[in-house]
């Protein structure tokens, strides 16, 4: 009796195209990190550049692929100057491992502690590059046109939180923005007029003083009056 061959069990639901779209989907706007790029000559403004960190890449892979269906391997280049990261994901239809890689430079270091930090930074950067270049995770941010944003007096952070345009946020957030009520603020472009001070000694000027100012004024007037009496004598 012949038996028909059975197809291999599916590793993940959906097609390759659907999985690719999930990996490439925008992150929530509030999850995006920001760093300062170029800075103006006067130091008052800087370019706001959005980015994602390595933890966000790992969370995206865990959520959309599953913790048992992807793996990450790091190696150091033969010259010891770069870290190479290989991210492998199981084909959701066949279970075959598909690998994509990228690399990041290791900064020079003067001691072992600095070298450890440099290697960790290179490993994290190579992971993000492999995720973006190979699997399109966060790649959409490369199309973002940097914004010039005011900086704090020390120049180390933004004076206000940068924002992403609608095309860089998930569709659900786009709909929320469109449904949010629009608040219009009327702006008067007329330059402010200097107020005309009330004449000294007028009732209007007296009423404009605080109780403390009135007390001091009365004391000065009394001294002036006393001085006038002595001068007349």
XYZ file of C-alpha atoms in Angstrom:
233
model
C 0.000 0.000 0.000
C 1.427 3.339 -1.066
C 1.436 6.297 1.255
C 1.467 9.849 0.018
C 4.408 11.926 1.254
C 3.398 14.520 3.775
C 4.659 18.070 3.606
C 7.016 19.349 6.269
C 5.252 20.979 9.212
C 5.190 24.756 9.120
C 7.533 26.458 11.561
C 5.583 29.736 11.720
C 2.136 30.796 10.557
C 1.910 32.987 7.465
C 4.085 33.370 4.411
C 7.614 34.645 3.963
C 6.222 37.921 2.624
C 4.001 38.388 5.681
C 6.898 37.729 8.047
C 9.119 40.166 6.154
C 6.439 42.849 6.433
C 6.158 42.308 10.195
C 9.912 42.631 10.656
C 10.044 45.822 8.582
C 7.044 47.462 10.271
C 7.645 50.847 11.979
C 8.165 50.901 15.730
C 5.847 52.920 17.982
C 6.887 56.565 17.909
C 7.483 56.669 21.664
C 9.954 53.744 21.436
C 12.307 55.515 19.030
C 15.582 56.843 20.456
C 17.131 60.156 19.433
C 20.718 61.352 19.220
C 22.341 64.644 18.300
C 24.027 64.769 14.903
C 25.601 67.897 13.450
C 25.549 70.968 15.681
C 25.204 74.592 14.574
C 28.221 76.857 14.958
C 26.674 78.746 17.846
C 25.863 75.451 19.598
C 22.214 76.379 20.025
C 20.716 73.845 17.611
C 21.478 70.291 16.542
C 20.223 67.706 14.076
C 17.848 65.158 15.617
C 18.601 61.651 14.330
C 16.252 58.734 15.200
C 17.558 55.227 15.864
C 16.713 51.909 17.482
C 18.890 50.001 19.946
C 19.916 46.350 20.048
C 17.266 45.464 22.636
C 14.517 46.678 20.305
C 15.882 44.433 17.537
C 15.886 41.417 19.860
C 12.350 42.154 21.068
C 11.108 42.476 17.479
C 12.640 39.108 16.537
C 11.221 37.419 19.644
C 7.755 38.843 18.966
C 7.505 38.113 15.252
C 9.721 35.043 14.805
C 9.823 33.475 18.248
C 12.833 33.060 20.550
C 13.543 29.558 19.179
C 13.431 30.518 15.521
C 16.263 33.013 15.271
C 19.856 33.183 16.406
C 22.694 35.670 16.473
C 26.401 34.882 16.170
C 29.302 37.305 16.617
C 32.863 36.882 15.395
C 35.860 39.211 15.249
C 37.446 39.932 11.885
C 40.894 38.484 11.186
C 42.539 41.881 11.647
C 40.791 42.351 15.007
C 39.347 45.715 13.993
C 35.688 44.790 13.412
C 32.888 42.666 14.809
C 30.804 40.611 12.396
C 27.215 39.742 13.345
C 25.209 37.004 11.623
C 21.447 36.922 12.245
C 19.772 33.688 11.160
C 16.004 33.163 10.944
C 14.116 29.989 10.132
C 12.172 30.007 6.892
C 8.543 29.905 8.123
C 7.586 27.496 5.327
C 10.518 25.061 5.229
C 12.367 25.492 8.528
C 15.608 26.209 6.684
C 17.987 28.650 8.359
C 18.515 31.857 6.370
C 21.459 34.005 7.455
C 22.346 37.641 6.841
C 25.277 39.579 8.271
C 26.946 42.939 8.689
C 29.901 44.366 10.587
C 30.931 47.324 12.762
C 34.316 48.755 13.622
C 35.890 48.288 17.051
C 37.111 51.613 18.426
C 40.723 51.802 19.537
C 41.285 51.430 23.280
C 44.179 52.162 25.641
C 43.366 49.570 28.311
C 41.400 46.370 28.834
C 38.376 48.132 30.333
C 38.111 50.519 27.410
C 38.607 47.604 25.003
C 35.751 45.678 26.626
C 33.439 48.672 26.203
C 34.558 49.117 22.586
C 33.904 45.440 21.761
C 30.445 45.546 23.354
C 29.603 48.689 21.401
C 30.794 47.101 18.162
C 28.778 43.942 18.829
C 25.626 45.985 19.448
C 26.191 48.131 16.351
C 26.849 45.113 14.101
C 23.629 43.504 15.382
C 21.611 46.607 14.466
C 23.253 46.804 11.046
C 22.597 43.132 10.293
C 18.981 43.559 11.398
C 18.504 46.690 9.307
C 20.515 45.811 6.223
C 19.604 42.144 6.144
C 16.135 41.913 7.674
C 14.812 45.502 7.229
C 14.276 46.001 10.966
C 14.316 49.762 11.446
C 15.635 50.380 7.927
C 12.836 52.864 7.218
C 14.514 55.355 9.589
C 17.313 55.894 7.063
C 14.789 57.804 4.921
C 14.160 60.304 7.730
C 15.261 63.854 6.948
C 17.098 65.211 10.022
C 15.352 67.973 11.941
C 17.130 70.957 13.431
C 16.059 71.184 17.067
C 17.001 73.608 19.843
C 19.481 72.217 22.374
C 19.723 72.743 26.120
C 22.294 75.299 27.308
C 24.886 72.562 27.931
C 24.373 71.233 24.387
C 23.964 67.633 25.589
C 20.251 67.085 24.948
C 17.263 68.453 23.063
C 15.287 71.345 24.504
C 12.117 69.712 23.150
C 11.311 66.157 22.118
C 11.760 65.584 18.359
C 8.794 64.095 16.494
C 8.432 61.668 13.615
C 6.288 62.417 10.542
C 3.234 60.220 9.995
C 4.927 58.004 7.397
C 7.435 56.877 10.047
C 4.934 55.635 12.643
C 2.634 52.564 12.696
C -0.675 52.883 10.869
C -2.629 52.723 14.131
C -0.795 55.785 15.409
C -1.369 57.541 12.094
C -5.113 57.029 12.543
C -4.948 58.302 16.123
C -3.215 61.473 14.952
C -5.819 62.008 12.251
C -8.693 61.535 14.712
C -7.170 63.759 17.404
C -8.868 67.149 17.717
C -6.985 69.974 16.090
C -6.331 72.918 18.382
C -5.883 76.219 16.567
C -3.859 78.933 18.215
C -4.281 82.487 16.961
C -0.975 84.313 16.793
C -0.788 88.089 16.746
C 2.127 89.076 14.527
C 1.880 92.709 15.569
C 5.008 93.687 17.532
C 4.223 94.394 21.173
C 3.715 98.050 21.985
C 5.588 99.512 24.908
C 3.155 100.566 27.597
C 3.120 104.271 28.456
C 4.044 104.747 32.103
C 1.646 106.728 34.229
C 2.799 110.256 35.142
C 4.749 110.418 38.369
C 2.563 111.666 41.169
C -0.717 110.726 39.495
C -3.443 108.685 41.148
C -2.921 105.947 38.541
C 0.752 105.662 39.408
C -0.044 105.475 43.125
C -2.602 102.690 42.627
C -0.097 100.729 40.582
C 2.240 100.449 43.596
C 2.202 97.515 45.995
C 1.605 98.043 49.705
C 5.313 97.684 50.381
C 6.226 100.182 47.669
C 3.673 102.649 49.029
C 5.149 102.328 52.536
C 8.673 102.974 51.242
C 7.408 105.921 49.172
C 5.666 107.470 52.167
C 8.852 107.125 54.210
C 10.884 108.888 51.529
C 8.334 111.677 51.258
C 8.468 112.199 55.012
C 12.262 112.446 54.920
C 12.094 114.925 52.055
C 9.571 117.008 53.989
C 11.768 116.987 57.113
C 14.782 117.996 55.076
C 12.835 120.872 53.565
C 11.806 122.156 57.048
C 15.400 122.150 58.291
C 16.542 123.949 55.136
C 13.974 126.707 55.698
C 15.094 127.226 59.302
